[in-house]
Amino acid sequence: MASLPRPEAQNSYTMIRAMKWSCAEKVIARKAFEHALQQDLKAIIRQAKKMAARIEQPSDLWNLERYLTERRKEIDRQYDYRYSVLLNVFVDLIQKGRLREQDLQGLSEEKLRHIHHMAQSWRPFEL
Amino acid sequence: MASLPRPEAQNSYTMIRAMKWSCAEKVIARKAFEHALQQDLKAIIRQAKKMAARIEQPSDLWNLERYLTERRKEIDRQYDYRYSVLLNVFVDLIQKGRLREQDLQGLSEEKLRHIHHMAQSWRPFEL
C-alpha cells in the first residue's frame, strides 16, 4: 500500500481536475505558459549555438544532437496545456525558476492557494 | 520470381564475400574508408555550424536536430567496414563522389575490376 497516493493527494488531484477556468483566467494562464515556454526555448537556442560554435570533432556533433533531442522531449513533456494538469505544470515551472507566483496573479484565490501550497511542499509529478 | 536477384548478381555477391584481403590491401582499404568518412564528417560539421548560426526560431532548432539525426543514421548505415561488404561500400562512395577509384590503387586486380564494373553499371544496394 506504500506506493498508493496519500488520500489528501488524491483529493487534491480530483479537485484540480474539476476546477473551472474563466475566460480571464485562461488568458492569464496562456500568457504565463507561453512566456515560460519562450524563455526555455530561447535558452536552448543560445546553448545550441554555443555548442555548435565549439564543435571540433564528430563526438561534439552527436553531443549536440543528443542535447537537442533531450531538450525537445523535455519541452514536449513539460509544457502540457491541459487545464486538468495546468496547475501542476505551473507548480513545476515555479519550482524550476521558470515562472514566479506573481506571474499568475488574476487566477482565482483557490487556484493560487493550491499553487502556492504545492510549490512550497511537494513535487506533483516528475516532468 | 521477378524479385529474385539475377544469377550473375548472386555469383558476384558470393565471389565478393569469399575474397581474401592481404595485410597491404587492408591498410589501403582502411585509409580510403577513413578518408571518405572524415570528409563526410567535416562536411556535416560545417553544415551544422552554419544551420546553428542561422537559428532564429524553435523550428530552426528542431530542423537542426532532424538534420543531425538523419546524418548520423546515414553515416552508421553507409560506413560499414566488414570485408564481406566493403567492395559495395567503396562502389557506393565512388558513385556518391566521396572516393575516386585511384584512391584504391594497390588492391588486387580482381577487386579493382569488380569495383570499376559495379561503379559503372549498377547500384549494389541502397545505402
PDB file of C-alpha atoms in Angstrom:
ATOM      1  CA  MET A   1       0.000   0.000   0.000  1.00  0.00           C
ATOM      2  CA  ALA A   2       3.002   2.273   0.415  1.00  0.00           C
ATOM      3  CA  SER A   3       3.026   3.207  -3.269  1.00  0.00           C
ATOM      4  CA  LEU A   4      -0.566   4.433  -3.397  1.00  0.00           C
ATOM      5  CA  PRO A   5      -1.025   8.226  -3.329  1.00  0.00           C
ATOM      6  CA  ARG A   6      -1.950   9.677   0.046  1.00  0.00           C
ATOM      7  CA  PRO A   7      -5.714  10.385   0.407  1.00  0.00           C
ATOM      8  CA  GLU A   8      -5.136  14.156   0.583  1.00  0.00           C
ATOM      9  CA  ALA A   9      -3.116  13.967  -2.635  1.00  0.00           C
ATOM     10  CA  GLN A  10      -5.920  12.031  -4.315  1.00  0.00           C
ATOM     11  CA  ASN A  11      -8.410  14.650  -3.167  1.00  0.00           C
ATOM     12  CA  SER A  12      -6.142  17.374  -4.465  1.00  0.00           C
ATOM     13  CA  TYR A  13      -5.887  15.754  -7.911  1.00  0.00           C
ATOM     14  CA  THR A  14      -9.650  15.333  -8.103  1.00  0.00           C
ATOM     15  CA  MET A  15     -10.218  18.918  -7.009  1.00  0.00           C
ATOM     16  CA  ILE A  16      -7.744  20.314  -9.532  1.00  0.00           C
ATOM     17  CA  ARG A  17      -9.219  18.310 -12.381  1.00  0.00           C
ATOM     18  CA  ALA A  18     -12.694  19.602 -11.552  1.00  0.00           C
ATOM     19  CA  MET A  19     -11.706  23.276 -11.396  1.00  0.00           C
ATOM     20  CA  LYS A  20     -13.374  25.670 -13.796  1.00  0.00           C
ATOM     21  CA  TRP A  21     -11.357  28.243 -15.698  1.00  0.00           C
ATOM     22  CA  SER A  22     -12.904  31.587 -16.583  1.00  0.00           C
ATOM     23  CA  CYS A  23     -12.026  33.345 -19.855  1.00  0.00           C
ATOM     24  CA  ALA A  24      -9.954  35.908 -17.980  1.00  0.00           C
ATOM     25  CA  GLU A  25      -8.060  33.148 -16.170  1.00  0.00           C
ATOM     26  CA  LYS A  26      -7.392  31.346 -19.438  1.00  0.00           C
ATOM     27  CA  VAL A  27      -5.815  34.495 -20.869  1.00  0.00           C
ATOM     28  CA  ILE A  28      -3.548  34.870 -17.814  1.00  0.00           C
ATOM     29  CA  ALA A  29      -2.655  31.174 -17.817  1.00  0.00           C
ATOM     30  CA  ARG A  30      -1.864  31.132 -21.527  1.00  0.00           C
ATOM     31  CA  LYS A  31       0.312  34.224 -21.232  1.00  0.00           C
ATOM     32  CA  ALA A  32       2.323  32.830 -18.310  1.00  0.00           C
ATOM     33  CA  PHE A  33       2.650  29.455 -20.004  1.00  0.00           C
ATOM     34  CA  GLU A  34       3.829  30.973 -23.302  1.00  0.00           C
ATOM     35  CA  HIS A  35       6.230  33.302 -21.536  1.00  0.00           C
ATOM     36  CA  ALA A  36       7.913  30.418 -19.684  1.00  0.00           C
ATOM     37  CA  LEU A  37       7.997  28.304 -22.850  1.00  0.00           C
ATOM     38  CA  GLN A  38       9.581  31.088 -24.902  1.00  0.00           C
ATOM     39  CA  GLN A  39      12.201  31.695 -22.199  1.00  0.00           C
ATOM     40  CA  ASP A  40      13.067  27.997 -22.190  1.00  0.00           C
ATOM     41  CA  LEU A  41      13.279  27.892 -25.986  1.00  0.00           C
ATOM     42  CA  LYS A  42      15.483  30.971 -26.120  1.00  0.00           C
ATOM     43  CA  ALA A  43      17.847  29.409 -23.578  1.00  0.00           C
ATOM     44  CA  ILE A  44      18.019  26.218 -25.669  1.00  0.00           C
ATOM     45  CA  ILE A  45      18.736  28.238 -28.826  1.00  0.00           C
ATOM     46  CA  ARG A  46      21.539  30.108 -27.062  1.00  0.00           C
ATOM     47  CA  GLN A  47      23.060  26.886 -25.766  1.00  0.00           C
ATOM     48  CA  ALA A  48      22.754  25.122 -29.162  1.00  0.00           C
ATOM     49  CA  LYS A  49      24.522  27.999 -30.917  1.00  0.00           C
ATOM     50  CA  LYS A  50      27.275  27.908 -28.305  1.00  0.00           C
ATOM     51  CA  MET A  51      27.718  24.126 -28.608  1.00  0.00           C
ATOM     52  CA  ALA A  52      27.718  24.288 -32.428  1.00  0.00           C
ATOM     53  CA  ALA A  53      30.331  27.042 -32.484  1.00  0.00           C
ATOM     54  CA  ARG A  54      32.598  24.849 -30.318  1.00  0.00           C
ATOM     55  CA  ILE A  55      32.280  21.668 -32.418  1.00  0.00           C
ATOM     56  CA  GLU A  56      35.699  20.355 -33.323  1.00  0.00           C
ATOM     57  CA  GLN A  57      35.155  16.627 -33.704  1.00  0.00           C
ATOM     58  CA  PRO A  58      32.330  14.198 -34.521  1.00  0.00           C
ATOM     59  CA  SER A  59      31.627  13.408 -30.864  1.00  0.00           C
ATOM     60  CA  ASP A  60      30.799  17.113 -30.324  1.00  0.00           C
ATOM     61  CA  LEU A  61      28.333  16.840 -33.220  1.00  0.00           C
ATOM     62  CA  TRP A  62      26.483  13.886 -31.691  1.00  0.00           C
ATOM     63  CA  ASN A  63      26.554  15.541 -28.268  1.00  0.00           C
ATOM     64  CA  LEU A  64      24.694  18.453 -29.828  1.00  0.00           C
ATOM     65  CA  GLU A  65      22.187  16.074 -31.419  1.00  0.00           C
ATOM     66  CA  ARG A  66      21.636  14.338 -28.052  1.00  0.00           C
ATOM     67  CA  TYR A  67      21.244  17.692 -26.291  1.00  0.00           C
ATOM     68  CA  LEU A  68      18.593  18.825 -28.791  1.00  0.00           C
ATOM     69  CA  THR A  69      16.676  15.542 -28.637  1.00  0.00           C
ATOM     70  CA  GLU A  70      16.622  15.585 -24.838  1.00  0.00           C
ATOM     71  CA  ARG A  71      15.500  19.210 -24.702  1.00  0.00           C
ATOM     72  CA  ARG A  72      12.760  18.613 -27.307  1.00  0.00           C
ATOM     73  CA  LYS A  73      11.388  15.669 -25.313  1.00  0.00           C
ATOM     74  CA  GLU A  74      11.622  17.639 -22.075  1.00  0.00           C
ATOM     75  CA  ILE A  75       9.750  20.579 -23.610  1.00  0.00           C
ATOM     76  CA  ASP A  76       7.063  18.269 -25.029  1.00  0.00           C
ATOM     77  CA  ARG A  77       6.634  16.584 -21.657  1.00  0.00           C
ATOM     78  CA  GLN A  78       6.781  19.717 -19.523  1.00  0.00           C
ATOM     79  CA  TYR A  79       4.614  22.135 -21.453  1.00  0.00           C
ATOM     80  CA  ASP A  80       1.265  20.368 -21.310  1.00  0.00           C
ATOM     81  CA  TYR A  81      -1.515  22.915 -21.688  1.00  0.00           C
ATOM     82  CA  ARG A  82      -4.454  20.839 -20.488  1.00  0.00           C
ATOM     83  CA  TYR A  83      -6.485  22.564 -17.812  1.00  0.00           C
ATOM     84  CA  SER A  84      -6.713  19.278 -15.905  1.00  0.00           C
ATOM     85  CA  VAL A  85      -2.952  19.353 -15.259  1.00  0.00           C
ATOM     86  CA  LEU A  86      -2.126  23.022 -15.718  1.00  0.00           C
ATOM     87  CA  LEU A  87      -1.781  23.856 -12.023  1.00  0.00           C
ATOM     88  CA  ASN A  88       0.771  21.079 -11.676  1.00  0.00           C
ATOM     89  CA  VAL A  89       2.616  22.404 -14.721  1.00  0.00           C
ATOM     90  CA  PHE A  90       2.733  25.877 -13.134  1.00  0.00           C
ATOM     91  CA  VAL A  91       3.972  24.435  -9.838  1.00  0.00           C
ATOM     92  CA  ASP A  92       6.734  22.633 -11.663  1.00  0.00           C
ATOM     93  CA  LEU A  93       7.720  25.759 -13.609  1.00  0.00           C
ATOM     94  CA  ILE A  94       7.794  27.784 -10.382  1.00  0.00           C
ATOM     95  CA  GLN A  95       9.935  25.139  -8.687  1.00  0.00           C
ATOM     96  CA  LYS A  96      12.329  25.224 -11.639  1.00  0.00           C
ATOM     97  CA  GLY A  97      12.513  29.017 -11.575  1.00  0.00           C
ATOM     98  CA  ARG A  98      10.847  29.435 -14.972  1.00  0.00           C
ATOM     99  CA  LEU A  99       7.827  31.250 -13.527  1.00  0.00           C
ATOM    100  CA  ARG A 100       7.041  33.354 -10.439  1.00  0.00           C
ATOM    101  CA  GLU A 101       3.824  33.116  -8.473  1.00  0.00           C
ATOM    102  CA  GLN A 102       3.117  36.777  -9.249  1.00  0.00           C
ATOM    103  CA  ASP A 103       3.030  35.924 -12.983  1.00  0.00           C
ATOM    104  CA  LEU A 104      -0.213  34.097 -12.207  1.00  0.00           C
ATOM    105  CA  GLN A 105      -1.958  36.957 -10.413  1.00  0.00           C
ATOM    106  CA  GLY A 106      -5.561  37.118 -11.587  1.00  0.00           C
ATOM    107  CA  LEU A 107      -6.238  33.416 -11.224  1.00  0.00           C
ATOM    108  CA  SER A 108      -8.826  32.566  -8.577  1.00  0.00           C
ATOM    109  CA  GLU A 109      -7.831  32.598  -4.922  1.00  0.00           C
ATOM    110  CA  GLU A 110      -8.418  28.857  -4.777  1.00  0.00           C
ATOM    111  CA  LYS A 111      -6.021  28.168  -7.646  1.00  0.00           C
ATOM    112  CA  LEU A 112      -3.352  30.498  -6.295  1.00  0.00           C
ATOM    113  CA  ARG A 113      -3.643  28.871  -2.879  1.00  0.00           C
ATOM    114  CA  HIS A 114      -3.207  25.421  -4.413  1.00  0.00           C
ATOM    115  CA  ILE A 115      -0.231  26.558  -6.473  1.00  0.00           C
ATOM    116  CA  HIS A 116       1.440  28.218  -3.504  1.00  0.00           C
ATOM    117  CA  HIS A 117       0.848  25.220  -1.254  1.00  0.00           C
ATOM    118  CA  MET A 118       2.126  22.680  -3.797  1.00  0.00           C
ATOM    119  CA  ALA A 119       5.094  24.801  -4.840  1.00  0.00           C
ATOM    120  CA  GLN A 120       6.194  25.022  -1.192  1.00  0.00           C
ATOM    121  CA  SER A 121       5.608  21.473  -0.162  1.00  0.00           C
ATOM    122  CA  TRP A 122       5.868  18.731  -2.779  1.00  0.00           C
ATOM    123  CA  ARG A 123       6.610  17.847  -6.344  1.00  0.00           C
ATOM    124  CA  PRO A 124       3.329  16.850  -8.038  1.00  0.00           C
ATOM    125  CA  PHE A 125       4.997  14.561 -10.580  1.00  0.00           C
ATOM    126  CA  GLU A 126       8.274  14.260 -12.404  1.00  0.00           C
ATOM    127  CA  LEU A 127       8.142  16.388 -15.542  1.00  0.00           C
TER     128      LEU A 127
ATOM    129  CA  MET B   1      10.346 -14.921 -59.490  1.00  0.00           C
ATOM    130  CA  ALA B   2      10.893 -11.372 -60.745  1.00  0.00           C
ATOM    131  CA  SER B   3      12.112 -10.183 -57.327  1.00  0.00           C
ATOM    132  CA  LEU B   4      14.933 -12.726 -57.022  1.00  0.00           C
ATOM    133  CA  PRO B   5      18.441 -11.412 -57.760  1.00  0.00           C
ATOM    134  CA  ARG B   6      19.808 -12.231 -61.197  1.00  0.00           C
ATOM    135  CA  PRO B   7      22.139 -15.294 -61.241  1.00  0.00           C
ATOM    136  CA  GLU B   8      25.168 -13.159 -62.198  1.00  0.00           C
ATOM    137  CA  ALA B   9      24.434 -10.808 -59.280  1.00  0.00           C
ATOM    138  CA  GLN B  10      24.205 -13.783 -56.925  1.00  0.00           C
ATOM    139  CA  ASN B  11      27.552 -15.055 -58.248  1.00  0.00           C
ATOM    140  CA  SER B  12      29.045 -11.615 -57.758  1.00  0.00           C
ATOM    141  CA  TYR B  13      27.861 -11.412 -54.129  1.00  0.00           C
ATOM    142  CA  THR B  14      29.222 -14.884 -53.398  1.00  0.00           C
ATOM    143  CA  MET B  15      32.518 -14.056 -55.052  1.00  0.00           C
ATOM    144  CA  ILE B  16      32.901 -10.759 -53.174  1.00  0.00           C
ATOM    145  CA  ARG B  17      32.116 -12.371 -49.833  1.00  0.00           C
ATOM    146  CA  ALA B  18      34.724 -15.065 -50.442  1.00  0.00           C
ATOM    147  CA  MET B  19      37.532 -12.654 -51.408  1.00  0.00           C
ATOM    148  CA  LYS B  20      40.666 -12.647 -49.295  1.00  0.00           C
ATOM    149  CA  TRP B  21      42.242  -9.388 -48.175  1.00  0.00           C
ATOM    150  CA  SER B  22      46.007  -9.170 -47.728  1.00  0.00           C
ATOM    151  CA  CYS B  23      47.524  -7.029 -44.981  1.00  0.00           C
ATOM    152  CA  ALA B  24      48.652  -4.468 -47.559  1.00  0.00           C
ATOM    153  CA  GLU B  25      45.150  -4.302 -49.036  1.00  0.00           C
ATOM    154  CA  LYS B  26      43.616  -3.861 -45.606  1.00  0.00           C
ATOM    155  CA  VAL B  27      45.865  -0.847 -44.989  1.00  0.00           C
ATOM    156  CA  ILE B  28      44.846   0.733 -48.320  1.00  0.00           C
ATOM    157  CA  ALA B  29      41.157  -0.037 -47.739  1.00  0.00           C
ATOM    158  CA  ARG B  30      41.173   1.346 -44.224  1.00  0.00           C
ATOM    159  CA  LYS B  31      42.906   4.528 -45.333  1.00  0.00           C
ATOM    160  CA  ALA B  32      40.438   5.152 -48.185  1.00  0.00           C
ATOM    161  CA  PHE B  33      37.478   4.332 -45.927  1.00  0.00           C
ATOM    162  CA  GLU B  34      38.680   6.655 -43.142  1.00  0.00           C
ATOM    163  CA  HIS B  35      39.458   9.430 -45.586  1.00  0.00           C
ATOM    164  CA  ALA B  36      35.934   9.340 -47.065  1.00  0.00           C
ATOM    165  CA  LEU B  37      34.384   9.131 -43.593  1.00  0.00           C
ATOM    166  CA  GLN B  38      36.382  12.095 -42.308  1.00  0.00           C
ATOM    167  CA  GLN B  39      35.434  14.158 -45.375  1.00  0.00           C
ATOM    168  CA  ASP B  40      31.760  13.367 -44.789  1.00  0.00           C
ATOM    169  CA  LEU B  41      32.001  14.220 -41.100  1.00  0.00           C
ATOM    170  CA  LYS B  42      33.762  17.510 -41.808  1.00  0.00           C
ATOM    171  CA  ALA B  43      31.019  18.459 -44.276  1.00  0.00           C
ATOM    172  CA  ILE B  44      28.362  17.671 -41.658  1.00  0.00           C
ATOM    173  CA  ILE B  45      30.205  19.755 -39.048  1.00  0.00           C
ATOM    174  CA  ARG B  46      30.396  22.712 -41.454  1.00  0.00           C
ATOM    175  CA  GLN B  47      26.702  22.432 -42.276  1.00  0.00           C
ATOM    176  CA  ALA B  48      25.663  22.054 -38.612  1.00  0.00           C
ATOM    177  CA  LYS B  49      27.626  25.173 -37.646  1.00  0.00           C
ATOM    178  CA  LYS B  50      26.010  27.085 -40.497  1.00  0.00           C
ATOM    179  CA  MET B  51      22.497  25.921 -39.535  1.00  0.00           C
ATOM    180  CA  ALA B  52      23.089  26.727 -35.847  1.00  0.00           C
ATOM    181  CA  ALA B  53      24.363  30.202 -36.615  1.00  0.00           C
ATOM    182  CA  ARG B  54      21.151  30.894 -38.562  1.00  0.00           C
ATOM    183  CA  ILE B  55      18.727  29.667 -35.882  1.00  0.00           C
ATOM    184  CA  GLU B  56      16.116  32.301 -35.145  1.00  0.00           C
ATOM    185  CA  GLN B  57      13.109  30.317 -34.023  1.00  0.00           C
ATOM    186  CA  PRO B  58      12.325  26.947 -32.438  1.00  0.00           C
ATOM    187  CA  SER B  59      11.505  25.286 -35.775  1.00  0.00           C
ATOM    188  CA  ASP B  60      15.104  26.014 -36.897  1.00  0.00           C
ATOM    189  CA  LEU B  61      16.295  24.268 -33.733  1.00  0.00           C
ATOM    190  CA  TRP B  62      14.324  21.089 -34.452  1.00  0.00           C
ATOM    191  CA  ASN B  63      15.371  21.193 -38.111  1.00  0.00           C
ATOM    192  CA  LEU B  64      18.966  21.087 -36.912  1.00  0.00           C
ATOM    193  CA  GLU B  65      18.164  18.162 -34.630  1.00  0.00           C
ATOM    194  CA  ARG B  66      16.490  16.295 -37.527  1.00  0.00           C
ATOM    195  CA  TYR B  67      19.426  17.028 -39.831  1.00  0.00           C
ATOM    196  CA  LEU B  68      21.904  15.635 -37.288  1.00  0.00           C
ATOM    197  CA  THR B  69      19.845  12.518 -36.594  1.00  0.00           C
ATOM    198  CA  GLU B  70      19.466  11.769 -40.303  1.00  0.00           C
ATOM    199  CA  ARG B  71      23.177  12.284 -40.979  1.00  0.00           C
ATOM    200  CA  ARG B  72      24.166  10.089 -38.016  1.00  0.00           C
ATOM    201  CA  LYS B  73      21.952   7.253 -39.236  1.00  0.00           C
ATOM    202  CA  GLU B  74      23.209   7.674 -42.786  1.00  0.00           C
ATOM    203  CA  ILE B  75      26.840   7.561 -41.628  1.00  0.00           C
ATOM    204  CA  ASP B  76      26.164   4.474 -39.493  1.00  0.00           C
ATOM    205  CA  ARG B  77      24.484   2.715 -42.415  1.00  0.00           C
ATOM    206  CA  GLN B  78      26.934   3.778 -45.102  1.00  0.00           C
ATOM    207  CA  TYR B  79      30.274   3.250 -43.384  1.00  0.00           C
ATOM    208  CA  ASP B  80      30.195  -0.486 -42.789  1.00  0.00           C
ATOM    209  CA  TYR B  81      33.749  -1.802 -42.565  1.00  0.00           C
ATOM    210  CA  ARG B  82      33.094  -5.517 -42.976  1.00  0.00           C
ATOM    211  CA  TYR B  83      35.242  -7.090 -45.663  1.00  0.00           C
ATOM    212  CA  SER B  84      32.219  -9.057 -46.887  1.00  0.00           C
ATOM    213  CA  VAL B  85      30.506  -5.824 -47.991  1.00  0.00           C
ATOM    214  CA  LEU B  86      33.446  -3.446 -48.326  1.00  0.00           C
ATOM    215  CA  LEU B  87      33.619  -3.511 -52.132  1.00  0.00           C
ATOM    216  CA  ASN B  88      29.961  -2.488 -52.265  1.00  0.00           C
ATOM    217  CA  VAL B  89      30.651   0.288 -49.769  1.00  0.00           C
ATOM    218  CA  PHE B  90      33.506   1.557 -51.973  1.00  0.00           C
ATOM    219  CA  VAL B  91      31.297   1.401 -55.078  1.00  0.00           C
ATOM    220  CA  ASP B  92      28.667   3.450 -53.308  1.00  0.00           C
ATOM    221  CA  LEU B  93      31.218   6.015 -52.105  1.00  0.00           C
ATOM    222  CA  ILE B  94      32.611   6.326 -55.641  1.00  0.00           C
ATOM    223  CA  GLN B  95      29.117   6.776 -57.073  1.00  0.00           C
ATOM    224  CA  LYS B  96      28.441   9.495 -54.498  1.00  0.00           C
ATOM    225  CA  GLY B  97      31.730  11.249 -55.287  1.00  0.00           C
ATOM    226  CA  ARG B  98      33.232  10.603 -51.842  1.00  0.00           C
ATOM    227  CA  LEU B  99      36.024   8.416 -53.224  1.00  0.00           C
ATOM    228  CA  ARG B 100      37.884   8.024 -56.520  1.00  0.00           C
ATOM    229  CA  GLU B 101      38.890   4.695 -57.998  1.00  0.00           C
ATOM    230  CA  GLN B 102      42.548   5.766 -57.852  1.00  0.00           C
ATOM    231  CA  ASP B 103      42.260   6.065 -54.042  1.00  0.00           C
ATOM    232  CA  LEU B 104      42.008   2.273 -54.052  1.00  0.00           C
ATOM    233  CA  GLN B 105      45.115   1.589 -56.136  1.00  0.00           C
ATOM    234  CA  GLY B 106      47.012  -1.276 -54.563  1.00  0.00           C
ATOM    235  CA  LEU B 107      44.002  -3.536 -54.143  1.00  0.00           C
ATOM    236  CA  SER B 108      44.124  -6.718 -56.252  1.00  0.00           C
ATOM    237  CA  GLU B 109      43.296  -6.509 -59.943  1.00  0.00           C
ATOM    238  CA  GLU B 110      40.220  -8.644 -59.319  1.00  0.00           C
ATOM    239  CA  LYS B 111      38.866  -6.270 -56.674  1.00  0.00           C
ATOM    240  CA  LEU B 112      39.569  -3.175 -58.752  1.00  0.00           C
ATOM    241  CA  ARG B 113      37.866  -4.782 -61.758  1.00  0.00           C
ATOM    242  CA  HIS B 114      34.786  -5.583 -59.667  1.00  0.00           C
ATOM    243  CA  ILE B 115      34.681  -2.072 -58.228  1.00  0.00           C
ATOM    244  CA  HIS B 116      35.073  -0.468 -61.634  1.00  0.00           C
ATOM    245  CA  HIS B 117      32.432  -2.701 -63.203  1.00  0.00           C
ATOM    246  CA  MET B 118      29.894  -2.150 -60.426  1.00  0.00           C
ATOM    247  CA  ALA B 119      30.549   1.597 -60.165  1.00  0.00           C
ATOM    248  CA  GLN B 120      29.858   1.936 -63.883  1.00  0.00           C
ATOM    249  CA  SER B 121      26.863  -0.298 -64.170  1.00  0.00           C
ATOM    250  CA  TRP B 122      24.631  -0.686 -61.125  1.00  0.00           C
ATOM    251  CA  ARG B 123      23.937   0.326 -57.585  1.00  0.00           C
ATOM    252  CA  PRO B 124      24.754  -2.630 -55.305  1.00  0.00           C
ATOM    253  CA  PHE B 125      22.205  -1.652 -52.649  1.00  0.00           C
ATOM    254  CA  GLU B 126      20.632   1.456 -51.230  1.00  0.00           C
ATOM    255  CA  LEU B 127      22.942   2.827 -48.551  1.00  0.00           C
TER     256      LEU B 127
END
